Amino acid sequence: MSETNSTEVVRAAGVVLLRGTQGRYETLAVHRPHRSDWSLPKGKIDPGEHVISAAIRECDEETGIQAVLGARLPTQNYTALGQSKTVDYWVAHLRSEEEFQPNDEVDELRWVNIQSARHLLTYAHDVTLVEQAATLPPTQPLIILRHTQAVKRSDFDGRHDYDRPINGKGRSQAKSLIPLLDAYGITAVHSSDAQRCTQSVKRFAKSIQVPVIPEASLSEERFLENPKRVASRMRDLASQQQPLVICSHRPVMPTILETVAKTLGDDPSRPYWDPKLSPGSFIVVHRAFAPDGTPRVVSVERHQIDD
C-alpha cells in the first residue's frame, strides 16, 4: 500500500445496505479486525475510478454482495488517524450475494435492525447515516443523460444532422457508462432517435438485454418544431414507476429538466437541475411514489464520466 500525504484528502465511497421493508429494515455492519471496529461497507477510490464504481466494488469486495444503488446520502467529512477523509454514500439494496469469505479487511458481517445498529456501530456518523437511510421511502431512479461526444457538425458531411454519429471519444464514453448506469439497476432505455443519442446507450441496453426505445419528440429537430411535445412526453416518463435512463441533446435539456422538476414537485431553479451537462454527463433523480402514483423527488445527483 502506498503512503498518502497527510495533507491530501482521501476520497472514498460506501453504502448503507438495507433489506426488508420500511419500518422493519435491517442494515449490514462489517467488522474490521485491523481497526477493531464495526462500520459500514466502504473504501478508497482507486486512481481513475469513478465514485459510483468504487461504491459498488467496495461493497462487493468487503461483503460478497452485488448492490444496487438507491438514493444518495450526505457526504461524510472527517479525520481518521490524522488523515482527512471524504466519503460519498448511497442507500443500497441486494442484487445478488456470494458466500462471505472472512479476510484481513473484514472478518465478520452482521445484519442488524436499526435500533441494534445504534449500539453496534462504532462511529456516530455511521449511525446517523443508517438512521437517515432508514427514514427514506423506496425510490426508483430516473437518469437524464446527455449523449456522449459526437462528430463536430462542421466535420460531418451527411445530409441530415440526426445521422451525425458519436466519435472515438464518444464510443469510449459510451463504454464507460455501462457499469455506471447499471449500478442503479436500470431496466428501460429511452433515447432521442438521433444517431448520436442511440449510439450513446446502445451498448448499455445490449448489456442489460433490453431494446433502446426511440423517442422522436426528444430529438433536437422535433424539439424545435414543437417544444410542448417534449414537456408532455417527459411528464409521462417521469411518472413511470421503473428505473429508466433517457438520452437527449444539450438544447433540449433545459425543457427536459424543468419539466421533470415540476412533475416531481421540485423547484427547477435549484442548482442540481442546471441543464449545463458536458457530453456523457448525467443526472440521477431518485423518485418516490405515493399510493396514487404521484411522484416526488427524494434526492438528485450529478455525474461526469471522469468524476
PDB file of C-alpha atoms in Angstrom:
ATOM      1  CA  MET A   1       0.000   0.000   0.000  1.00  0.00           C
ATOM      2  CA  SER A   2       1.423   3.388  -0.988  1.00  0.00           C
ATOM      3  CA  GLU A   3       1.835   6.128   1.580  1.00  0.00           C
ATOM      4  CA  THR A   4      -0.615   9.009   1.475  1.00  0.00           C
ATOM      5  CA  ASN A   5       0.400  12.601   2.079  1.00  0.00           C
ATOM      6  CA  SER A   6      -1.294  13.639   5.319  1.00  0.00           C
ATOM      7  CA  THR A   7      -2.288  16.972   3.741  1.00  0.00           C
ATOM      8  CA  GLU A   8      -4.258  15.221   0.991  1.00  0.00           C
ATOM      9  CA  VAL A   9      -7.924  14.426   1.390  1.00  0.00           C
ATOM     10  CA  VAL A  10      -8.606  10.708   0.892  1.00  0.00           C
ATOM     11  CA  ARG A  11     -11.708  10.120  -1.226  1.00  0.00           C
ATOM     12  CA  ALA A  12     -13.759   7.030  -0.561  1.00  0.00           C
ATOM     13  CA  ALA A  13     -17.183   5.606  -1.330  1.00  0.00           C
ATOM     14  CA  GLY A  14     -19.568   3.350   0.536  1.00  0.00           C
ATOM     15  CA  VAL A  15     -23.107   2.138   1.012  1.00  0.00           C
ATOM     16  CA  VAL A  16     -25.751   1.673   3.651  1.00  0.00           C
ATOM     17  CA  LEU A  17     -27.153  -1.730   2.731  1.00  0.00           C
ATOM     18  CA  LEU A  18     -30.787  -2.243   3.657  1.00  0.00           C
ATOM     19  CA  ARG A  19     -33.039  -5.267   3.459  1.00  0.00           C
ATOM     20  CA  GLY A  20     -36.656  -5.740   4.495  1.00  0.00           C
ATOM     21  CA  THR A  21     -39.406  -3.130   4.354  1.00  0.00           C
ATOM     22  CA  GLN A  22     -39.590   0.436   5.608  1.00  0.00           C
ATOM     23  CA  GLY A  23     -40.120   0.464   9.359  1.00  0.00           C
ATOM     24  CA  ARG A  24     -38.583  -3.012   9.635  1.00  0.00           C
ATOM     25  CA  TYR A  25     -35.271  -2.512   7.875  1.00  0.00           C
ATOM     26  CA  GLU A  26     -32.066  -4.324   8.701  1.00  0.00           C
ATOM     27  CA  THR A  27     -28.683  -2.903   7.771  1.00  0.00           C
ATOM     28  CA  LEU A  28     -25.348  -4.637   7.244  1.00  0.00           C
ATOM     29  CA  ALA A  29     -22.412  -3.850   9.530  1.00  0.00           C
ATOM     30  CA  VAL A  30     -18.865  -5.013   8.828  1.00  0.00           C
ATOM     31  CA  HIS A  31     -16.186  -5.783  11.408  1.00  0.00           C
ATOM     32  CA  ARG A  32     -12.663  -4.642  10.544  1.00  0.00           C
ATOM     33  CA  PRO A  33     -10.092  -6.576  12.587  1.00  0.00           C
ATOM     34  CA  HIS A  34      -7.249  -4.132  11.926  1.00  0.00           C
ATOM     35  CA  ARG A  35      -9.350  -1.341  13.471  1.00  0.00           C
ATOM     36  CA  SER A  36     -11.358  -3.473  15.901  1.00  0.00           C
ATOM     37  CA  ASP A  37     -14.467  -1.568  14.893  1.00  0.00           C
ATOM     38  CA  TRP A  38     -17.916  -2.060  13.381  1.00  0.00           C
ATOM     39  CA  SER A  39     -18.528   0.122  10.365  1.00  0.00           C
ATOM     40  CA  LEU A  40     -20.288   0.341   7.009  1.00  0.00           C
ATOM     41  CA  PRO A  41     -19.014  -1.121   3.707  1.00  0.00           C
ATOM     42  CA  LYS A  42     -16.709   1.495   2.179  1.00  0.00           C
ATOM     43  CA  GLY A  43     -13.213   2.010   0.829  1.00  0.00           C
ATOM     44  CA  LYS A  44     -10.823   4.259  -1.044  1.00  0.00           C
ATOM     45  CA  ILE A  45     -11.458   5.218  -4.649  1.00  0.00           C
ATOM     46  CA  ASP A  46      -8.754   3.797  -6.902  1.00  0.00           C
ATOM     47  CA  PRO A  47      -6.859   6.187  -9.223  1.00  0.00           C
ATOM     48  CA  GLY A  48      -9.008   6.891 -12.263  1.00  0.00           C
ATOM     49  CA  GLU A  49     -12.010   5.069 -10.790  1.00  0.00           C
ATOM     50  CA  HIS A  50     -15.447   6.647 -10.800  1.00  0.00           C
ATOM     51  CA  VAL A  51     -17.014   7.165  -7.371  1.00  0.00           C
ATOM     52  CA  ILE A  52     -20.060   5.098  -8.401  1.00  0.00           C
ATOM     53  CA  SER A  53     -17.883   2.168  -9.437  1.00  0.00           C
ATOM     54  CA  ALA A  54     -15.920   2.454  -6.202  1.00  0.00           C
ATOM     55  CA  ALA A  55     -19.046   2.171  -4.071  1.00  0.00           C
ATOM     56  CA  ILE A  56     -20.166  -0.967  -5.934  1.00  0.00           C
ATOM     57  CA  ARG A  57     -16.688  -2.518  -5.921  1.00  0.00           C
ATOM     58  CA  GLU A  58     -16.003  -1.902  -2.232  1.00  0.00           C
ATOM     59  CA  CYS A  59     -19.331  -3.395  -1.228  1.00  0.00           C
ATOM     60  CA  ASP A  60     -18.603  -6.481  -3.326  1.00  0.00           C
ATOM     61  CA  GLU A  61     -15.029  -6.887  -2.066  1.00  0.00           C
ATOM     62  CA  GLU A  62     -15.904  -6.465   1.602  1.00  0.00           C
ATOM     63  CA  THR A  63     -19.182  -8.375   1.740  1.00  0.00           C
ATOM     64  CA  GLY A  64     -19.590 -10.510  -1.396  1.00  0.00           C
ATOM     65  CA  ILE A  65     -22.791  -8.582  -2.160  1.00  0.00           C
ATOM     66  CA  GLN A  66     -23.539  -7.044  -5.539  1.00  0.00           C
ATOM     67  CA  ALA A  67     -25.520  -3.935  -4.660  1.00  0.00           C
ATOM     68  CA  VAL A  68     -27.963  -1.696  -6.498  1.00  0.00           C
ATOM     69  CA  LEU A  69     -27.613   1.947  -5.564  1.00  0.00           C
ATOM     70  CA  GLY A  70     -30.575   3.921  -4.288  1.00  0.00           C
ATOM     71  CA  ALA A  71     -30.815   7.485  -3.034  1.00  0.00           C
ATOM     72  CA  ARG A  72     -27.649   9.458  -2.395  1.00  0.00           C
ATOM     73  CA  LEU A  73     -26.869  10.149   1.259  1.00  0.00           C
ATOM     74  CA  PRO A  74     -24.981  13.132   2.697  1.00  0.00           C
ATOM     75  CA  THR A  75     -21.236  13.087   2.063  1.00  0.00           C
ATOM     76  CA  GLN A  76     -19.220  12.470   5.222  1.00  0.00           C
ATOM     77  CA  ASN A  77     -16.113  14.539   6.004  1.00  0.00           C
ATOM     78  CA  TYR A  78     -13.990  13.532   8.976  1.00  0.00           C
ATOM     79  CA  THR A  79     -10.464  12.847  10.182  1.00  0.00           C
ATOM     80  CA  ALA A  80      -9.237   9.328  10.969  1.00  0.00           C
ATOM     81  CA  LEU A  81      -5.733   8.565  12.182  1.00  0.00           C
ATOM     82  CA  GLY A  82      -4.721  12.112  11.299  1.00  0.00           C
ATOM     83  CA  GLN A  83      -5.979  11.785   7.710  1.00  0.00           C
ATOM     84  CA  SER A  84      -8.813  13.910   6.278  1.00  0.00           C
ATOM     85  CA  LYS A  85     -11.399  11.793   4.510  1.00  0.00           C
ATOM     86  CA  THR A  86     -14.386  12.467   2.278  1.00  0.00           C
ATOM     87  CA  VAL A  87     -16.774   9.557   1.794  1.00  0.00           C
ATOM     88  CA  ASP A  88     -19.731   9.521  -0.597  1.00  0.00           C
ATOM     89  CA  TYR A  89     -22.548   7.185   0.454  1.00  0.00           C
ATOM     90  CA  TRP A  90     -25.670   5.706  -1.093  1.00  0.00           C
ATOM     91  CA  VAL A  91     -28.574   3.699   0.192  1.00  0.00           C
ATOM     92  CA  ALA A  92     -28.173   0.272  -1.423  1.00  0.00           C
ATOM     93  CA  HIS A  93     -30.087  -2.971  -1.788  1.00  0.00           C
ATOM     94  CA  LEU A  94     -29.052  -6.512  -2.675  1.00  0.00           C
ATOM     95  CA  ARG A  95     -28.861  -7.532  -6.325  1.00  0.00           C
ATOM     96  CA  SER A  96     -27.028 -10.818  -5.697  1.00  0.00           C
ATOM     97  CA  GLU A  97     -24.877 -12.352  -2.976  1.00  0.00           C
ATOM     98  CA  GLU A  98     -21.944 -14.740  -2.804  1.00  0.00           C
ATOM     99  CA  GLU A  99     -20.810 -16.640   0.272  1.00  0.00           C
ATOM    100  CA  PHE A 100     -18.847 -14.312   2.524  1.00  0.00           C
ATOM    101  CA  GLN A 101     -15.180 -15.157   2.966  1.00  0.00           C
ATOM    102  CA  PRO A 102     -13.545 -13.597   6.070  1.00  0.00           C
ATOM    103  CA  ASN A 103     -10.376 -11.724   5.177  1.00  0.00           C
ATOM    104  CA  ASP A 104      -7.821  -9.273   6.565  1.00  0.00           C
ATOM    105  CA  GLU A 105     -10.054  -6.296   5.755  1.00  0.00           C
ATOM    106  CA  VAL A 106     -13.387  -7.656   7.048  1.00  0.00           C
ATOM    107  CA  ASP A 107     -13.702 -10.779   9.167  1.00  0.00           C
ATOM    108  CA  GLU A 108     -17.391 -10.671  10.131  1.00  0.00           C
ATOM    109  CA  LEU A 109     -20.712  -9.408   8.768  1.00  0.00           C
ATOM    110  CA  ARG A 110     -23.801  -8.806  10.812  1.00  0.00           C
ATOM    111  CA  TRP A 111     -27.335  -7.894   9.697  1.00  0.00           C
ATOM    112  CA  VAL A 112     -28.992  -5.906  12.479  1.00  0.00           C
ATOM    113  CA  ASN A 113     -32.138  -3.844  12.869  1.00  0.00           C
ATOM    114  CA  ILE A 114     -31.833  -0.085  13.114  1.00  0.00           C
ATOM    115  CA  GLN A 115     -32.064   0.010  16.891  1.00  0.00           C
ATOM    116  CA  SER A 116     -29.297  -2.582  17.236  1.00  0.00           C
ATOM    117  CA  ALA A 117     -27.177  -0.700  14.715  1.00  0.00           C
ATOM    118  CA  ARG A 118     -27.196   2.311  17.018  1.00  0.00           C
ATOM    119  CA  HIS A 119     -25.400   0.229  19.645  1.00  0.00           C
ATOM    120  CA  LEU A 120     -23.215  -1.886  17.366  1.00  0.00           C
ATOM    121  CA  LEU A 121     -21.696   0.696  15.035  1.00  0.00           C
ATOM    122  CA  THR A 122     -18.542   2.281  16.420  1.00  0.00           C
ATOM    123  CA  TYR A 123     -18.846   5.722  14.849  1.00  0.00           C
ATOM    124  CA  ALA A 124     -21.586   8.280  15.382  1.00  0.00           C
ATOM    125  CA  HIS A 125     -21.501   9.395  11.742  1.00  0.00           C
ATOM    126  CA  ASP A 126     -22.255   5.828  10.627  1.00  0.00           C
ATOM    127  CA  VAL A 127     -25.245   5.697  12.983  1.00  0.00           C
ATOM    128  CA  THR A 128     -26.516   8.980  11.566  1.00  0.00           C
ATOM    129  CA  LEU A 129     -26.254   7.651   8.015  1.00  0.00           C
ATOM    130  CA  VAL A 130     -28.148   4.470   8.876  1.00  0.00           C
ATOM    131  CA  GLU A 131     -30.893   6.471  10.571  1.00  0.00           C
ATOM    132  CA  GLN A 132     -31.183   8.770   7.563  1.00  0.00           C
ATOM    133  CA  ALA A 133     -31.267   5.853   5.131  1.00  0.00           C
ATOM    134  CA  ALA A 134     -33.964   4.067   7.128  1.00  0.00           C
ATOM    135  CA  THR A 135     -36.280   7.093   7.006  1.00  0.00           C
ATOM    136  CA  LEU A 136     -36.171   7.429   3.219  1.00  0.00           C
ATOM    137  CA  PRO A 137     -39.009   5.926   1.180  1.00  0.00           C
ATOM    138  CA  PRO A 138     -38.341   3.326  -1.517  1.00  0.00           C
ATOM    139  CA  THR A 139     -37.214   5.065  -4.714  1.00  0.00           C
ATOM    140  CA  GLN A 140     -36.917   4.493  -8.454  1.00  0.00           C
ATOM    141  CA  PRO A 141     -34.110   6.183 -10.417  1.00  0.00           C
ATOM    142  CA  LEU A 142     -34.638   8.344 -13.484  1.00  0.00           C
ATOM    143  CA  ILE A 143     -31.356   9.122 -15.243  1.00  0.00           C
ATOM    144  CA  ILE A 144     -31.166  12.055 -17.661  1.00  0.00           C
ATOM    145  CA  LEU A 145     -28.130  11.636 -19.927  1.00  0.00           C
ATOM    146  CA  ARG A 146     -26.601  13.966 -22.480  1.00  0.00           C
ATOM    147  CA  HIS A 147     -25.290  11.951 -25.408  1.00  0.00           C
ATOM    148  CA  THR A 148     -21.559  11.239 -25.497  1.00  0.00           C
ATOM    149  CA  GLN A 149     -19.150  13.222 -27.631  1.00  0.00           C
ATOM    150  CA  ALA A 150     -20.200  13.373 -31.275  1.00  0.00           C
ATOM    151  CA  VAL A 151     -18.510  14.208 -34.552  1.00  0.00           C
ATOM    152  CA  LYS A 152     -18.474  18.000 -34.960  1.00  0.00           C
ATOM    153  CA  ARG A 153     -21.183  19.448 -37.140  1.00  0.00           C
ATOM    154  CA  SER A 154     -18.506  21.117 -39.282  1.00  0.00           C
ATOM    155  CA  ASP A 155     -16.801  17.745 -39.869  1.00  0.00           C
ATOM    156  CA  PHE A 156     -19.967  15.852 -40.755  1.00  0.00           C
ATOM    157  CA  ASP A 157     -20.750  15.581 -44.449  1.00  0.00           C
ATOM    158  CA  GLY A 158     -24.006  13.672 -44.136  1.00  0.00           C
ATOM    159  CA  ARG A 159     -27.290  15.029 -45.405  1.00  0.00           C
ATOM    160  CA  HIS A 160     -29.184  15.044 -42.110  1.00  0.00           C
ATOM    161  CA  ASP A 161     -27.778  16.146 -38.761  1.00  0.00           C
ATOM    162  CA  TYR A 162     -29.718  13.411 -36.927  1.00  0.00           C
ATOM    163  CA  ASP A 163     -27.440  10.919 -38.682  1.00  0.00           C
ATOM    164  CA  ARG A 164     -24.319  12.502 -37.154  1.00  0.00           C
ATOM    165  CA  PRO A 165     -22.590   9.783 -35.062  1.00  0.00           C
ATOM    166  CA  ILE A 166     -20.508   9.802 -31.919  1.00  0.00           C
ATOM    167  CA  ASN A 167     -16.735   9.941 -32.379  1.00  0.00           C
ATOM    168  CA  GLY A 168     -13.944   7.813 -30.912  1.00  0.00           C
ATOM    169  CA  LYS A 169     -14.060   9.547 -27.538  1.00  0.00           C
ATOM    170  CA  GLY A 170     -17.831   9.239 -27.550  1.00  0.00           C
ATOM    171  CA  ARG A 171     -17.549   5.485 -28.089  1.00  0.00           C
ATOM    172  CA  SER A 172     -15.131   5.259 -25.163  1.00  0.00           C
ATOM    173  CA  GLN A 173     -17.527   7.290 -23.009  1.00  0.00           C
ATOM    174  CA  ALA A 174     -20.428   5.044 -24.017  1.00  0.00           C
ATOM    175  CA  LYS A 175     -18.442   2.027 -22.863  1.00  0.00           C
ATOM    176  CA  SER A 176     -17.586   3.741 -19.566  1.00  0.00           C
ATOM    177  CA  LEU A 177     -21.274   4.458 -18.974  1.00  0.00           C
ATOM    178  CA  ILE A 178     -22.218   0.774 -18.875  1.00  0.00           C
ATOM    179  CA  PRO A 179     -21.247  -0.012 -15.240  1.00  0.00           C
ATOM    180  CA  LEU A 180     -22.314   3.441 -14.033  1.00  0.00           C
ATOM    181  CA  LEU A 181     -25.863   3.163 -15.356  1.00  0.00           C
ATOM    182  CA  ASP A 182     -26.087  -0.482 -14.331  1.00  0.00           C
ATOM    183  CA  ALA A 183     -25.195   0.453 -10.747  1.00  0.00           C
ATOM    184  CA  TYR A 184     -28.694   1.930 -10.394  1.00  0.00           C
ATOM    185  CA  GLY A 185     -30.499  -1.159 -11.656  1.00  0.00           C
ATOM    186  CA  ILE A 186     -31.810   0.484 -14.827  1.00  0.00           C
ATOM    187  CA  THR A 187     -34.316  -1.699 -16.708  1.00  0.00           C
ATOM    188  CA  ALA A 188     -35.524   0.596 -19.523  1.00  0.00           C
ATOM    189  CA  VAL A 189     -33.589   2.729 -22.025  1.00  0.00           C
ATOM    190  CA  HIS A 190     -35.233   5.646 -23.845  1.00  0.00           C
ATOM    191  CA  SER A 191     -33.402   7.817 -26.343  1.00  0.00           C
ATOM    192  CA  SER A 192     -33.832  10.543 -28.903  1.00  0.00           C
ATOM    193  CA  ASP A 193     -33.898   8.799 -32.256  1.00  0.00           C
ATOM    194  CA  ALA A 194     -30.867  10.780 -33.427  1.00  0.00           C
ATOM    195  CA  GLN A 195     -27.872   8.576 -34.185  1.00  0.00           C
ATOM    196  CA  ARG A 196     -25.568  10.169 -31.611  1.00  0.00           C
ATOM    197  CA  CYS A 197     -28.065   9.509 -28.827  1.00  0.00           C
ATOM    198  CA  THR A 198     -28.955   5.932 -29.694  1.00  0.00           C
ATOM    199  CA  GLN A 199     -25.262   5.094 -30.105  1.00  0.00           C
ATOM    200  CA  SER A 200     -24.554   6.511 -26.646  1.00  0.00           C
ATOM    201  CA  VAL A 201     -26.849   3.995 -24.938  1.00  0.00           C
ATOM    202  CA  LYS A 202     -26.900   1.073 -27.377  1.00  0.00           C
ATOM    203  CA  ARG A 203     -24.063  -0.832 -25.703  1.00  0.00           C
ATOM    204  CA  PHE A 204     -25.593  -0.367 -22.267  1.00  0.00           C
ATOM    205  CA  ALA A 205     -29.005  -1.513 -23.484  1.00  0.00           C
ATOM    206  CA  LYS A 206     -27.404  -4.602 -25.009  1.00  0.00           C
ATOM    207  CA  SER A 207     -25.596  -5.346 -21.734  1.00  0.00           C
ATOM    208  CA  ILE A 208     -28.892  -5.499 -19.833  1.00  0.00           C
ATOM    209  CA  GLN A 209     -30.701  -7.187 -22.749  1.00  0.00           C
ATOM    210  CA  VAL A 210     -33.339  -4.539 -23.435  1.00  0.00           C
ATOM    211  CA  PRO A 211     -34.091  -2.538 -26.595  1.00  0.00           C
ATOM    212  CA  VAL A 212     -33.430   1.170 -26.998  1.00  0.00           C
ATOM    213  CA  ILE A 213     -36.862   2.772 -27.120  1.00  0.00           C
ATOM    214  CA  PRO A 214     -36.760   5.629 -29.663  1.00  0.00           C
ATOM    215  CA  GLU A 215     -38.247   8.946 -28.558  1.00  0.00           C
ATOM    216  CA  ALA A 216     -38.623  11.179 -31.619  1.00  0.00           C
ATOM    217  CA  SER A 217     -40.002  14.053 -29.539  1.00  0.00           C
ATOM    218  CA  LEU A 218     -36.699  14.275 -27.622  1.00  0.00           C
ATOM    219  CA  SER A 219     -34.597  14.968 -30.723  1.00  0.00           C
ATOM    220  CA  GLU A 220     -33.299  18.458 -31.490  1.00  0.00           C
ATOM    221  CA  GLU A 221     -35.301  18.681 -34.707  1.00  0.00           C
ATOM    222  CA  ARG A 222     -38.647  17.707 -33.134  1.00  0.00           C
ATOM    223  CA  PHE A 223     -37.955  19.915 -30.141  1.00  0.00           C
ATOM    224  CA  LEU A 224     -37.547  22.968 -32.377  1.00  0.00           C
ATOM    225  CA  GLU A 225     -40.775  22.074 -34.166  1.00  0.00           C
ATOM    226  CA  ASN A 226     -42.841  21.504 -31.030  1.00  0.00           C
ATOM    227  CA  PRO A 227     -41.281  22.081 -27.578  1.00  0.00           C
ATOM    228  CA  LYS A 228     -44.590  21.265 -25.883  1.00  0.00           C
ATOM    229  CA  ARG A 229     -44.328  17.637 -27.040  1.00  0.00           C
ATOM    230  CA  VAL A 230     -41.055  17.308 -25.121  1.00  0.00           C
ATOM    231  CA  ALA A 231     -42.689  18.558 -21.939  1.00  0.00           C
ATOM    232  CA  SER A 232     -45.680  16.258 -22.394  1.00  0.00           C
ATOM    233  CA  ARG A 233     -43.523  13.191 -23.001  1.00  0.00           C
ATOM    234  CA  MET A 234     -41.227  13.972 -20.080  1.00  0.00           C
ATOM    235  CA  ARG A 235     -44.186  14.264 -17.705  1.00  0.00           C
ATOM    236  CA  ASP A 236     -45.169  10.752 -18.775  1.00  0.00           C
ATOM    237  CA  LEU A 237     -41.652   9.323 -18.419  1.00  0.00           C
ATOM    238  CA  ALA A 238     -41.012  10.989 -15.048  1.00  0.00           C
ATOM    239  CA  SER A 239     -44.173   9.297 -13.731  1.00  0.00           C
ATOM    240  CA  GLN A 240     -43.248   5.784 -14.854  1.00  0.00           C
ATOM    241  CA  GLN A 241     -42.549   3.552 -11.870  1.00  0.00           C
ATOM    242  CA  GLN A 242     -39.452   1.790 -13.146  1.00  0.00           C
ATOM    243  CA  PRO A 243     -35.708   2.511 -13.246  1.00  0.00           C
ATOM    244  CA  LEU A 244     -35.030   4.189 -16.580  1.00  0.00           C
ATOM    245  CA  VAL A 245     -32.473   6.242 -18.465  1.00  0.00           C
ATOM    246  CA  ILE A 246     -33.320   8.923 -21.037  1.00  0.00           C
ATOM    247  CA  CYS A 247     -30.715  10.179 -23.516  1.00  0.00           C
ATOM    248  CA  SER A 248     -31.120  13.507 -25.301  1.00  0.00           C
ATOM    249  CA  HIS A 249     -29.340  16.652 -26.503  1.00  0.00           C
ATOM    250  CA  ARG A 250     -27.918  19.815 -24.935  1.00  0.00           C
ATOM    251  CA  PRO A 251     -30.523  22.188 -26.465  1.00  0.00           C
ATOM    252  CA  VAL A 252     -33.365  20.014 -25.163  1.00  0.00           C
ATOM    253  CA  MET A 253     -32.013  19.681 -21.616  1.00  0.00           C
ATOM    254  CA  PRO A 254     -33.499  22.911 -20.157  1.00  0.00           C
ATOM    255  CA  THR A 255     -37.029  21.821 -21.081  1.00  0.00           C
ATOM    256  CA  ILE A 256     -36.433  18.215 -20.010  1.00  0.00           C
ATOM    257  CA  LEU A 257     -35.080  19.127 -16.589  1.00  0.00           C
ATOM    258  CA  GLU A 258     -37.562  21.901 -15.882  1.00  0.00           C
ATOM    259  CA  THR A 259     -40.424  19.555 -16.724  1.00  0.00           C
ATOM    260  CA  VAL A 260     -39.061  16.726 -14.576  1.00  0.00           C
ATOM    261  CA  ALA A 261     -38.500  19.067 -11.617  1.00  0.00           C
ATOM    262  CA  LYS A 262     -42.035  20.450 -11.792  1.00  0.00           C
ATOM    263  CA  THR A 263     -43.564  16.998 -12.318  1.00  0.00           C
ATOM    264  CA  LEU A 264     -41.818  15.850  -9.130  1.00  0.00           C
ATOM    265  CA  GLY A 265     -42.919  18.926  -7.186  1.00  0.00           C
ATOM    266  CA  ASP A 266     -39.459  20.478  -7.004  1.00  0.00           C
ATOM    267  CA  ASP A 267     -38.026  23.901  -7.798  1.00  0.00           C
ATOM    268  CA  PRO A 268     -36.244  23.804 -11.194  1.00  0.00           C
ATOM    269  CA  SER A 269     -34.032  26.731 -10.146  1.00  0.00           C
ATOM    270  CA  ARG A 270     -32.167  24.554  -7.655  1.00  0.00           C
ATOM    271  CA  PRO A 271     -28.516  24.057  -8.698  1.00  0.00           C
ATOM    272  CA  TYR A 272     -28.811  20.315  -9.254  1.00  0.00           C
ATOM    273  CA  TRP A 273     -31.284  20.951 -12.106  1.00  0.00           C
ATOM    274  CA  ASP A 274     -28.705  23.023 -14.003  1.00  0.00           C
ATOM    275  CA  PRO A 275     -29.061  21.929 -17.668  1.00  0.00           C
ATOM    276  CA  LYS A 276     -25.396  22.524 -18.432  1.00  0.00           C
ATOM    277  CA  LEU A 277     -24.115  18.980 -18.945  1.00  0.00           C
ATOM    278  CA  SER A 278     -20.941  18.025 -20.790  1.00  0.00           C
ATOM    279  CA  PRO A 279     -21.123  15.129 -23.270  1.00  0.00           C
ATOM    280  CA  GLY A 280     -21.717  11.838 -21.443  1.00  0.00           C
ATOM    281  CA  SER A 281     -22.683  13.559 -18.192  1.00  0.00           C
ATOM    282  CA  PHE A 282     -25.887  12.624 -16.422  1.00  0.00           C
ATOM    283  CA  ILE A 283     -28.262  13.471 -13.603  1.00  0.00           C
ATOM    284  CA  VAL A 284     -29.764  10.756 -11.389  1.00  0.00           C
ATOM    285  CA  VAL A 285     -33.177  11.632  -9.980  1.00  0.00           C
ATOM    286  CA  HIS A 286     -34.410   9.361  -7.188  1.00  0.00           C
ATOM    287  CA  ARG A 287     -38.212   9.364  -7.127  1.00  0.00           C
ATOM    288  CA  ALA A 288     -40.697   8.127  -4.561  1.00  0.00           C
ATOM    289  CA  PHE A 289     -44.305   7.368  -5.484  1.00  0.00           C
ATOM    290  CA  ALA A 290     -47.456   7.973  -3.463  1.00  0.00           C
ATOM    291  CA  PRO A 291     -50.117   5.220  -3.374  1.00  0.00           C
ATOM    292  CA  ASP A 292     -51.959   7.026  -6.190  1.00  0.00           C
ATOM    293  CA  GLY A 293     -48.801   7.032  -8.321  1.00  0.00           C
ATOM    294  CA  THR A 294     -47.894  10.684  -7.817  1.00  0.00           C
ATOM    295  CA  PRO A 295     -44.080  11.012  -7.985  1.00  0.00           C
ATOM    296  CA  ARG A 296     -41.878  13.257  -5.871  1.00  0.00           C
ATOM    297  CA  VAL A 297     -38.155  13.862  -5.748  1.00  0.00           C
ATOM    298  CA  VAL A 298     -36.148  12.357  -2.878  1.00  0.00           C
ATOM    299  CA  SER A 299     -32.613  13.203  -3.993  1.00  0.00           C
ATOM    300  CA  VAL A 300     -30.720  14.302  -7.099  1.00  0.00           C
ATOM    301  CA  GLU A 301     -27.092  13.670  -8.018  1.00  0.00           C
ATOM    302  CA  ARG A 302     -24.940  14.806 -10.934  1.00  0.00           C
ATOM    303  CA  HIS A 303     -22.065  12.893 -12.513  1.00  0.00           C
ATOM    304  CA  GLN A 304     -19.457  13.205 -15.210  1.00  0.00           C
ATOM    305  CA  ILE A 305     -17.667  10.318 -16.875  1.00  0.00           C
ATOM    306  CA  ASP A 306     -14.357  11.436 -15.384  1.00  0.00           C
ATOM    307  CA  ASP A 307     -15.638  12.043 -11.804  1.00  0.00           C
TER     308      ASP A 307
END
